[in-house]
PDB file of C-alpha atoms in Angstrom:
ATOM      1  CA  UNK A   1    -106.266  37.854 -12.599  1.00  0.00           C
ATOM      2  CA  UNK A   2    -108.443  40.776 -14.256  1.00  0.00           C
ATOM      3  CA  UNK A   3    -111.416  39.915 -16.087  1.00  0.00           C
ATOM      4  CA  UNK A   4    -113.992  42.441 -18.119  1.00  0.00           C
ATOM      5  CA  UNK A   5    -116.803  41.169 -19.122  1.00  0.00           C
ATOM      6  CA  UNK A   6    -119.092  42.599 -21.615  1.00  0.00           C
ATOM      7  CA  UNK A   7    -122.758  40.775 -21.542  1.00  0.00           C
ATOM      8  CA  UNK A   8    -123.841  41.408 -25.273  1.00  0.00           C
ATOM      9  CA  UNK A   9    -121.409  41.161 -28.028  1.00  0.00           C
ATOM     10  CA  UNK A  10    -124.084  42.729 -30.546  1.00  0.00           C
ATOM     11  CA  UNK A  11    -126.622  45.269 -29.691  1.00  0.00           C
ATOM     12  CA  UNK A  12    -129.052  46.793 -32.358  1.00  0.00           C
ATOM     13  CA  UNK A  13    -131.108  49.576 -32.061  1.00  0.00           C
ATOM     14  CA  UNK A  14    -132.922  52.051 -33.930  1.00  0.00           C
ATOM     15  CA  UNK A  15    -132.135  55.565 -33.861  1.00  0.00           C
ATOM     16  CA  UNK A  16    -133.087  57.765 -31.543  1.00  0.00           C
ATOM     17  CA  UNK A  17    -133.885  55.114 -28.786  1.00  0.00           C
ATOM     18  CA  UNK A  18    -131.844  54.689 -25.778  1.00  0.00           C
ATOM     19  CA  UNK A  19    -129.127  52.220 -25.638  1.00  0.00           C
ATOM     20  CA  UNK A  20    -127.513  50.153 -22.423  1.00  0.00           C
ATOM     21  CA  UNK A  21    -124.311  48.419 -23.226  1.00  0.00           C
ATOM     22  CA  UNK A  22    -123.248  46.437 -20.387  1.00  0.00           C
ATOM     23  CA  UNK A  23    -120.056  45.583 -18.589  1.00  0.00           C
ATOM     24  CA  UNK A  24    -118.679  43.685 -15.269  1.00  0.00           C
ATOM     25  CA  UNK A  25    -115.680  43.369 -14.005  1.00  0.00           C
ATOM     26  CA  UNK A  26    -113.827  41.006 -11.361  1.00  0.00           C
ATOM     27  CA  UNK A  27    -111.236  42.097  -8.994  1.00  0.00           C
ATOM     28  CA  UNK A  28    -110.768  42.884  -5.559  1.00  0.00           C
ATOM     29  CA  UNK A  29    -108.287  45.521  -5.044  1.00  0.00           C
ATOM     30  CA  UNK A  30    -109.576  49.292  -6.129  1.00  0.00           C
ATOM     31  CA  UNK A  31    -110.143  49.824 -10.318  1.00  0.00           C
ATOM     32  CA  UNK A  32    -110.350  52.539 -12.273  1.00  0.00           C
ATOM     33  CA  UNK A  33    -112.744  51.762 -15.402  1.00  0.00           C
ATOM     34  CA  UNK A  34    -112.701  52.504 -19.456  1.00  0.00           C
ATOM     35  CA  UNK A  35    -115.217  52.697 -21.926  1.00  0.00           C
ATOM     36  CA  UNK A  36    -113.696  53.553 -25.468  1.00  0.00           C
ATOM     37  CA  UNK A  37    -114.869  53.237 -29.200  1.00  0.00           C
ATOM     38  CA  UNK A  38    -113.749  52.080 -32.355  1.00  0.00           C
ATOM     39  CA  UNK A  39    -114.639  52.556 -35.485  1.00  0.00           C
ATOM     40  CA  UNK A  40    -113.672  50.340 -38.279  1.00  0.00           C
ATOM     41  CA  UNK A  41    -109.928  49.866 -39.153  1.00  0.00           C
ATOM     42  CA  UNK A  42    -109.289  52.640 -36.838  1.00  0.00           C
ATOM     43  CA  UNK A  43    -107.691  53.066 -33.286  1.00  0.00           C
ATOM     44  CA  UNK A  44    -109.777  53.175 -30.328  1.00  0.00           C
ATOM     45  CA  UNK A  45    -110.727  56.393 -28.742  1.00  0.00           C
ATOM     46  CA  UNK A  46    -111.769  57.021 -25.061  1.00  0.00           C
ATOM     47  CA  UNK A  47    -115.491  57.598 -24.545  1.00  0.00           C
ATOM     48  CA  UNK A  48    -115.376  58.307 -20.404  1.00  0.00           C
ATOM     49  CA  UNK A  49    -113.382  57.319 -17.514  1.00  0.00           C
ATOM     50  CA  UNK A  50    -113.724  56.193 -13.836  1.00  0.00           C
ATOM     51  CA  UNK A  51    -110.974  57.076 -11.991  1.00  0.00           C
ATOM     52  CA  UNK A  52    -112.110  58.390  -7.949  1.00  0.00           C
ATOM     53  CA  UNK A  53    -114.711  60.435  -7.463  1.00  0.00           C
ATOM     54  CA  UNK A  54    -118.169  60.503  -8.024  1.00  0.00           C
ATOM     55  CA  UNK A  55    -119.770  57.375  -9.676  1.00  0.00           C
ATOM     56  CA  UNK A  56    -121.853  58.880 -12.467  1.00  0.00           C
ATOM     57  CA  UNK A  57    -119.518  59.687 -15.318  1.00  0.00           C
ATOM     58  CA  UNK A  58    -120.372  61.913 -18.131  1.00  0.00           C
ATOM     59  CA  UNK A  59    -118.150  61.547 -21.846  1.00  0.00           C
ATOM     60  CA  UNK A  60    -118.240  62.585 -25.243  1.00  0.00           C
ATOM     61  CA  UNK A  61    -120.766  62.273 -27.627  1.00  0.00           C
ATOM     62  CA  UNK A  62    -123.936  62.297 -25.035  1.00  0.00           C
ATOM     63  CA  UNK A  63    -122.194  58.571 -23.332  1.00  0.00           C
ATOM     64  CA  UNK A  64    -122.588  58.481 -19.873  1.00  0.00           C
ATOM     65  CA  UNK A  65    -121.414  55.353 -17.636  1.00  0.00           C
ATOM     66  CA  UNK A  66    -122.322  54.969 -13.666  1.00  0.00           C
ATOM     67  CA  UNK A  67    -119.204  52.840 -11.503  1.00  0.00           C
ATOM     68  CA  UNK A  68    -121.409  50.103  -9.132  1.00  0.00           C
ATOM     69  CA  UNK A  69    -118.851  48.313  -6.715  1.00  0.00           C
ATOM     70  CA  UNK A  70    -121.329  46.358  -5.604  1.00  0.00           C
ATOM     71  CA  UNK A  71    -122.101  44.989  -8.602  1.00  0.00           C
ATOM     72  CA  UNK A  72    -118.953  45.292  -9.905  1.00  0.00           C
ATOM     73  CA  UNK A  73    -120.376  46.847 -13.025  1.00  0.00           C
ATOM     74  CA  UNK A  74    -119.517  50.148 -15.379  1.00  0.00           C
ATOM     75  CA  UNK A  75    -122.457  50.018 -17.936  1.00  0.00           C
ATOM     76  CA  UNK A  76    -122.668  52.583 -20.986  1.00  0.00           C
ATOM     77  CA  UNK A  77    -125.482  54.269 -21.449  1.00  0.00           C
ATOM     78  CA  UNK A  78    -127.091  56.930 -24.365  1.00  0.00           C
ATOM     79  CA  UNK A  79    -130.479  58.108 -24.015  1.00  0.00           C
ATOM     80  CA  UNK A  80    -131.022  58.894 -27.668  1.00  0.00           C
ATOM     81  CA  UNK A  81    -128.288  56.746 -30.114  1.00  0.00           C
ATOM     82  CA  UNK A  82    -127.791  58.381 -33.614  1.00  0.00           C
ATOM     83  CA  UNK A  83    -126.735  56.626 -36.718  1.00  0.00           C
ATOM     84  CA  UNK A  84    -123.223  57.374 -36.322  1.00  0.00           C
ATOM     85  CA  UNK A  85    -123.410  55.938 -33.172  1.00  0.00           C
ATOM     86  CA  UNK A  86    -122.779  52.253 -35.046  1.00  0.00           C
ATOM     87  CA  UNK A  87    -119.576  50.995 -33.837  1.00  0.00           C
ATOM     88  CA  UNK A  88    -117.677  48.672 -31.746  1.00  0.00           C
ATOM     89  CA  UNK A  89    -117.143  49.805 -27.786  1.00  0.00           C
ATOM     90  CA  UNK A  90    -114.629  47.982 -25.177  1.00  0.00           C
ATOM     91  CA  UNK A  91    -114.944  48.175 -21.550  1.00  0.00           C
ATOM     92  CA  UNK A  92    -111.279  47.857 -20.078  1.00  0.00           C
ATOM     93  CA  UNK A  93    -109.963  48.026 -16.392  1.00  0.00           C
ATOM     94  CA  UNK A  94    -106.805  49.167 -14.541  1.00  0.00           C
ATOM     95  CA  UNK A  95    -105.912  48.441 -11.263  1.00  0.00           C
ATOM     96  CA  UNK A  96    -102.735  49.809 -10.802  1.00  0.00           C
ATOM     97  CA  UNK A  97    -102.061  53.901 -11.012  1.00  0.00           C
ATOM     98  CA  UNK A  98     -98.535  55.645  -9.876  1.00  0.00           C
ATOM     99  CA  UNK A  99     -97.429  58.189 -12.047  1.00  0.00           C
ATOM    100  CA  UNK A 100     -98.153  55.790 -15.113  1.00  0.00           C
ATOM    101  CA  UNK A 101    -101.947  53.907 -15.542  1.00  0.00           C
ATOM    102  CA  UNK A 102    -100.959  50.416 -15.664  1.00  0.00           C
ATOM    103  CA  UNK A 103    -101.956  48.156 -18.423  1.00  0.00           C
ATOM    104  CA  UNK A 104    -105.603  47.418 -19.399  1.00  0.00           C
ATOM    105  CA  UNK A 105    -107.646  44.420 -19.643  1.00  0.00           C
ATOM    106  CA  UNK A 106    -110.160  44.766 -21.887  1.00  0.00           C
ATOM    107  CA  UNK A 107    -113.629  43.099 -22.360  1.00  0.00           C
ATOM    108  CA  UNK A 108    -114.442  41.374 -26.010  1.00  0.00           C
ATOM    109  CA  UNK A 109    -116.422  44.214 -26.958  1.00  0.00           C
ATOM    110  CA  UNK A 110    -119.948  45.139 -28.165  1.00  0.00           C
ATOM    111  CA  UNK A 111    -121.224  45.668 -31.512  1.00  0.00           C
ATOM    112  CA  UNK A 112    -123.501  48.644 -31.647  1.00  0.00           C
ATOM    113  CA  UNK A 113    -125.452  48.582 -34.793  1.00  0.00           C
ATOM    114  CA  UNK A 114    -128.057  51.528 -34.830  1.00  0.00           C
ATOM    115  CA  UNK A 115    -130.666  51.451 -37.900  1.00  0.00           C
ATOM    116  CA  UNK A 116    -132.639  54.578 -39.604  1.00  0.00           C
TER     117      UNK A 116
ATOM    118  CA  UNK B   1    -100.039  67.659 -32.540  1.00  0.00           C
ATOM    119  CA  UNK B   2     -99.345  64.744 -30.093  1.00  0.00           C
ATOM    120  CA  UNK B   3    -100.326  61.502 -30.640  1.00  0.00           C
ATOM    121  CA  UNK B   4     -99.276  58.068 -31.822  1.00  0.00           C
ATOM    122  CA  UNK B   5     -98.080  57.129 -35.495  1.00  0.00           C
ATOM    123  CA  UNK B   6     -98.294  53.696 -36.753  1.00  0.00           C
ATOM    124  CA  UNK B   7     -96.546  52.448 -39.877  1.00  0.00           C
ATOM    125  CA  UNK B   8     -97.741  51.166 -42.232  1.00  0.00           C
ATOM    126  CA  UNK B   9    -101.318  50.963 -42.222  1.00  0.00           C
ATOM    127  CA  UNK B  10    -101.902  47.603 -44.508  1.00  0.00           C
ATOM    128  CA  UNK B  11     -99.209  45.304 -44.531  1.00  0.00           C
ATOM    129  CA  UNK B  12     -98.472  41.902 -46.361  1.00  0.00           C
ATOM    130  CA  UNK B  13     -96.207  39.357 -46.318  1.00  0.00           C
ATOM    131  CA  UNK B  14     -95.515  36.011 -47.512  1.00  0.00           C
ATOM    132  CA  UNK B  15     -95.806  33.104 -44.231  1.00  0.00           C
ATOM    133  CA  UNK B  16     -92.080  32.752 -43.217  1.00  0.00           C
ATOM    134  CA  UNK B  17     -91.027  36.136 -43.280  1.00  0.00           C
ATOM    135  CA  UNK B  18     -89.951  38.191 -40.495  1.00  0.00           C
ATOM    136  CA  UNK B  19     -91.665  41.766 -40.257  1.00  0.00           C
ATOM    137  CA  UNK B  20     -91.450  45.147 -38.149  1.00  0.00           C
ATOM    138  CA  UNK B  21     -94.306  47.186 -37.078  1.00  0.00           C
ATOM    139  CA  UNK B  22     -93.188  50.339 -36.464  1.00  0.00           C
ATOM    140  CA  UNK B  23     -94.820  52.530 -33.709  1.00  0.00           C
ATOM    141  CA  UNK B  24     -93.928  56.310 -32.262  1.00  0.00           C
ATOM    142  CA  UNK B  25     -95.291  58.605 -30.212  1.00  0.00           C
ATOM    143  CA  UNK B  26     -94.345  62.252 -28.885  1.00  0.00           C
ATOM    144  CA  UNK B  27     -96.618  62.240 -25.834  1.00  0.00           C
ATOM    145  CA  UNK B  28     -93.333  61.804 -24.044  1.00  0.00           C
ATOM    146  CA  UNK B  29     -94.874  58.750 -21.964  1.00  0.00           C
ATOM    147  CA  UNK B  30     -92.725  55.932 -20.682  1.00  0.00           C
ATOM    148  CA  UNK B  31     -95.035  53.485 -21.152  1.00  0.00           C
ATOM    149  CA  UNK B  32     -95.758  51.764 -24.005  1.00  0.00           C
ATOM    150  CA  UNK B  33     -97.584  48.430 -25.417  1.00  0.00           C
ATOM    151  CA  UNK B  34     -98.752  46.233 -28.033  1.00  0.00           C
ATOM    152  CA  UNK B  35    -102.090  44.653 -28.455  1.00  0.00           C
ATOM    153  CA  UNK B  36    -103.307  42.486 -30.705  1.00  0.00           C
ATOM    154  CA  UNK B  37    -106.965  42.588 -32.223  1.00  0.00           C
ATOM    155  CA  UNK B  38    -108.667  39.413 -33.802  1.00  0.00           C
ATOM    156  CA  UNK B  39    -112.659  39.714 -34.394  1.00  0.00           C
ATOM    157  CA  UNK B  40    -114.592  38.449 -31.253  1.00  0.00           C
ATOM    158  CA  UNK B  41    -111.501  38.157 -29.358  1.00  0.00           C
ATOM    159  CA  UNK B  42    -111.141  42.068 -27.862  1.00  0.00           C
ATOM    160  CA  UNK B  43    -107.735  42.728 -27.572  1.00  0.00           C
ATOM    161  CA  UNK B  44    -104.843  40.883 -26.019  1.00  0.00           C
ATOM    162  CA  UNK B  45    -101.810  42.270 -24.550  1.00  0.00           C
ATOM    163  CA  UNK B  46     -98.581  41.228 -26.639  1.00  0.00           C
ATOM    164  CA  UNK B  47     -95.481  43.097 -24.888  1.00  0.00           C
ATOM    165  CA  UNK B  48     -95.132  46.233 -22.390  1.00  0.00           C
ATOM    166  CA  UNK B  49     -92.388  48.689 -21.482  1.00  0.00           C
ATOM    167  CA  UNK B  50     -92.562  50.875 -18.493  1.00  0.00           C
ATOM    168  CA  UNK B  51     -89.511  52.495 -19.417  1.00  0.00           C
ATOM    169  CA  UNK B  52     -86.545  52.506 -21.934  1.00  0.00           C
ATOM    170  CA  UNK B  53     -84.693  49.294 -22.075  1.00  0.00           C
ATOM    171  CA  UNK B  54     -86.643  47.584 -20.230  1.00  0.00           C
ATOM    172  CA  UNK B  55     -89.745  45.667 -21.183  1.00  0.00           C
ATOM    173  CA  UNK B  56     -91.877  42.551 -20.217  1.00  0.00           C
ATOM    174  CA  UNK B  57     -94.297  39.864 -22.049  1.00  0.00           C
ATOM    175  CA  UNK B  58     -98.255  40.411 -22.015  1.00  0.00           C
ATOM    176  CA  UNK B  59    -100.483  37.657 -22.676  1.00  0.00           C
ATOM    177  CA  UNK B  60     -99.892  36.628 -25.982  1.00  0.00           C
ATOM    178  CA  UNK B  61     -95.821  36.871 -26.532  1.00  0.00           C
ATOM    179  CA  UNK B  62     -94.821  33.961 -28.034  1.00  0.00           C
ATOM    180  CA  UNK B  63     -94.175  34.745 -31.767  1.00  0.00           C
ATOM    181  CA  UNK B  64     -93.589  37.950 -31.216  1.00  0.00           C
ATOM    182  CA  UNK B  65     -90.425  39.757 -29.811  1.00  0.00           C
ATOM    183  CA  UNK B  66     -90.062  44.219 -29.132  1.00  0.00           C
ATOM    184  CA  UNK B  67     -87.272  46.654 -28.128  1.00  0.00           C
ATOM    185  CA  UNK B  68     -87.244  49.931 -26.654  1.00  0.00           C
ATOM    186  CA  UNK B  69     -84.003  51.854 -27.344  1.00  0.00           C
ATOM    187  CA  UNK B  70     -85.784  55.291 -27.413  1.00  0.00           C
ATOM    188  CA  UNK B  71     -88.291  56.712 -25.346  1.00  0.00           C
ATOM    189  CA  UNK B  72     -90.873  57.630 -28.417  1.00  0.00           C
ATOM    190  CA  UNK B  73     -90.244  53.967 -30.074  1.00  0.00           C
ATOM    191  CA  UNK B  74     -90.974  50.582 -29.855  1.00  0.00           C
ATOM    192  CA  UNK B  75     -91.343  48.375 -32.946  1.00  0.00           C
ATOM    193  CA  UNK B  76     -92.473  44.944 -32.551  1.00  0.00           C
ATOM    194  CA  UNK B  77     -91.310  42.150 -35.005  1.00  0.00           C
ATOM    195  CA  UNK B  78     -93.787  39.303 -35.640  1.00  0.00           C
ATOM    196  CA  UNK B  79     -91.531  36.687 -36.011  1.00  0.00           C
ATOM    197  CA  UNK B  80     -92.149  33.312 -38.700  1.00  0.00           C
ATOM    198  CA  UNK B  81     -92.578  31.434 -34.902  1.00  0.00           C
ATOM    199  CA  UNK B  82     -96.236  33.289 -34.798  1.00  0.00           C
ATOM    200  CA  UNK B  83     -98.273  30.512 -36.213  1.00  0.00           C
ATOM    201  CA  UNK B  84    -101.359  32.995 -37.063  1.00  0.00           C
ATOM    202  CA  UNK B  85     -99.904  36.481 -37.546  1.00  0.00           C
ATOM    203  CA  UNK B  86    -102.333  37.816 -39.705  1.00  0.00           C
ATOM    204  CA  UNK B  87    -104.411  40.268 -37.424  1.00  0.00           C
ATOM    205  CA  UNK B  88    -104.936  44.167 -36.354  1.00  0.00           C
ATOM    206  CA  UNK B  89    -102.080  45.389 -34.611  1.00  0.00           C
ATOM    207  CA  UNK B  90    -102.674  48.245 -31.808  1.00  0.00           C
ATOM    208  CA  UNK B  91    -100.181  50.283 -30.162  1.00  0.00           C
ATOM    209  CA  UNK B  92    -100.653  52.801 -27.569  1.00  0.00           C
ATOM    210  CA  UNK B  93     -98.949  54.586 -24.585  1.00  0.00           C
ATOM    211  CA  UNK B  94     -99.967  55.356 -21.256  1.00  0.00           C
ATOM    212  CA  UNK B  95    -100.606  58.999 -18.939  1.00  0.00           C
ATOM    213  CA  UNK B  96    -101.153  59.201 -15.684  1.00  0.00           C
ATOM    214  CA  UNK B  97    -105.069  59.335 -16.135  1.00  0.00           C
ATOM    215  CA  UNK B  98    -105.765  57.486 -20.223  1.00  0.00           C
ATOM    216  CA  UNK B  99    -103.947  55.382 -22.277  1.00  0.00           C
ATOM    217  CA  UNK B 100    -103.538  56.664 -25.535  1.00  0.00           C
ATOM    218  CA  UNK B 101    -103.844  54.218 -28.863  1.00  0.00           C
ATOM    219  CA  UNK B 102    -102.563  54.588 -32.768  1.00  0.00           C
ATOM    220  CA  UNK B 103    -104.349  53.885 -35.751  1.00  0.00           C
ATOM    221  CA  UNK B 104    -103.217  50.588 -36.010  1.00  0.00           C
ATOM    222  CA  UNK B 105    -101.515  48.429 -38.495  1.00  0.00           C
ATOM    223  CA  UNK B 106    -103.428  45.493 -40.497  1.00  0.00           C
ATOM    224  CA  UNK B 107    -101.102  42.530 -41.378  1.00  0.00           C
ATOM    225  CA  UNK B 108    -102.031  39.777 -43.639  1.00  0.00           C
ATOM    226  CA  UNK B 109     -99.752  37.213 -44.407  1.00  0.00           C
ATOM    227  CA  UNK B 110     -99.825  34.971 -47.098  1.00  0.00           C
TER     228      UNK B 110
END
């Protein structure tokens, strides 16, 4: 079976520092890795993606997330967090891609509270 | 615009009672799926459909049951067998390269 885990399940900062949230993952057969964001009582929204390709992956709002199969890791990581940064971020993997992405498993999330 | 609608956003009902969660989308993807969101607990698959007609349980089915008579629709019914309904629903549908969620639907039951 698929497991994400994600390390911290709250992570303060202040703003403007640089923020790490981290994420590992267990499974043998070839992934492609999630990072998305949710703020509160909304949907989630897709921060970056790992799919093939080169392991560094840039996404919106400054996020960037670098694929380690040695480590089996995908951690998220902002040099400079603002204060509308503060939300809640799962790490999910898929193993499975045809013509549809199979179905996610998803990490417990992390908490990212940053402070003026 | 394309996305996913969810409906209704807050929802209550009294323990016992049957309800639907209705969710559509006009991404024209075949597959679809539930999660379910409880604080701490990430989320947890609840049902799946690759395509119409056909589904398949996730993790946490019991309680629960779907269809998927359309291509854009699948409701999910939380049944009075779910012993803790009240929670965040999530549904979302799936591309070739992202799945795709809606804005969810908050339950409470009483």
């Amino acid at each position: 079976a698929q497991s994400v885990t994600q390390l911290d399940s709250q992570v303060p900062v202040f703003e403007e520092a640089p923020v790490e949230l981290r994420c590992n993952y267990s499974s043998s057969v070839s992934v492609y890795l999630f990072w998305y964001v949710q703020y509160p009582n909304q949907g989630l929204q897709l921060l970056l993606k790992y799919l093939s390709g080169s392991t560094l992956v840039k996404g919106i709002n400054g996020f960037e997330a670098e694929f380690n199969k040695s480590q089996t890791s995908f951690h998220l990581r902002k040099p400079s967090v603002h204060i509308s940064d503060t939300a809640e971020y799962f790490c999910a993997v898929s193993h499975d891609r045809g013509s549809t992405l199979g179905r996610l498993y998803f990490g417990r999330g992390t908490q990212l509270t940053v402070w003026p | 615009d394309g996305g996913i609608t969810q409906s209704p956003k807050y929802l209550f009902r009294k323990e016992g009672q049957n309800v639907t969660l209705s969710c559509e989308q006009n991404l024209n993807h075949d597959a679809m799926y539930w999660y379910r969101q409880d604080p701490g607990q990430g989320l947890r698959l609840i049902y799946y459909s690759q395509i119409v007609n056909d589904f398949q349980k996730g993790d946490i089915a019991e309680g629960y049951s779907v269809s998927r008579e359309k291509k854009e629709s699948f409701p999910l019914t939380v049944t009075s067998a779910q012993k803790n309904p009240t929670a965040f629903y999530l549904c979302a549908s799936s591309g070739r390269q992202e799945q795709f969620f809606g804005p969810g639907t908050r339950l409470t039951v009483l």
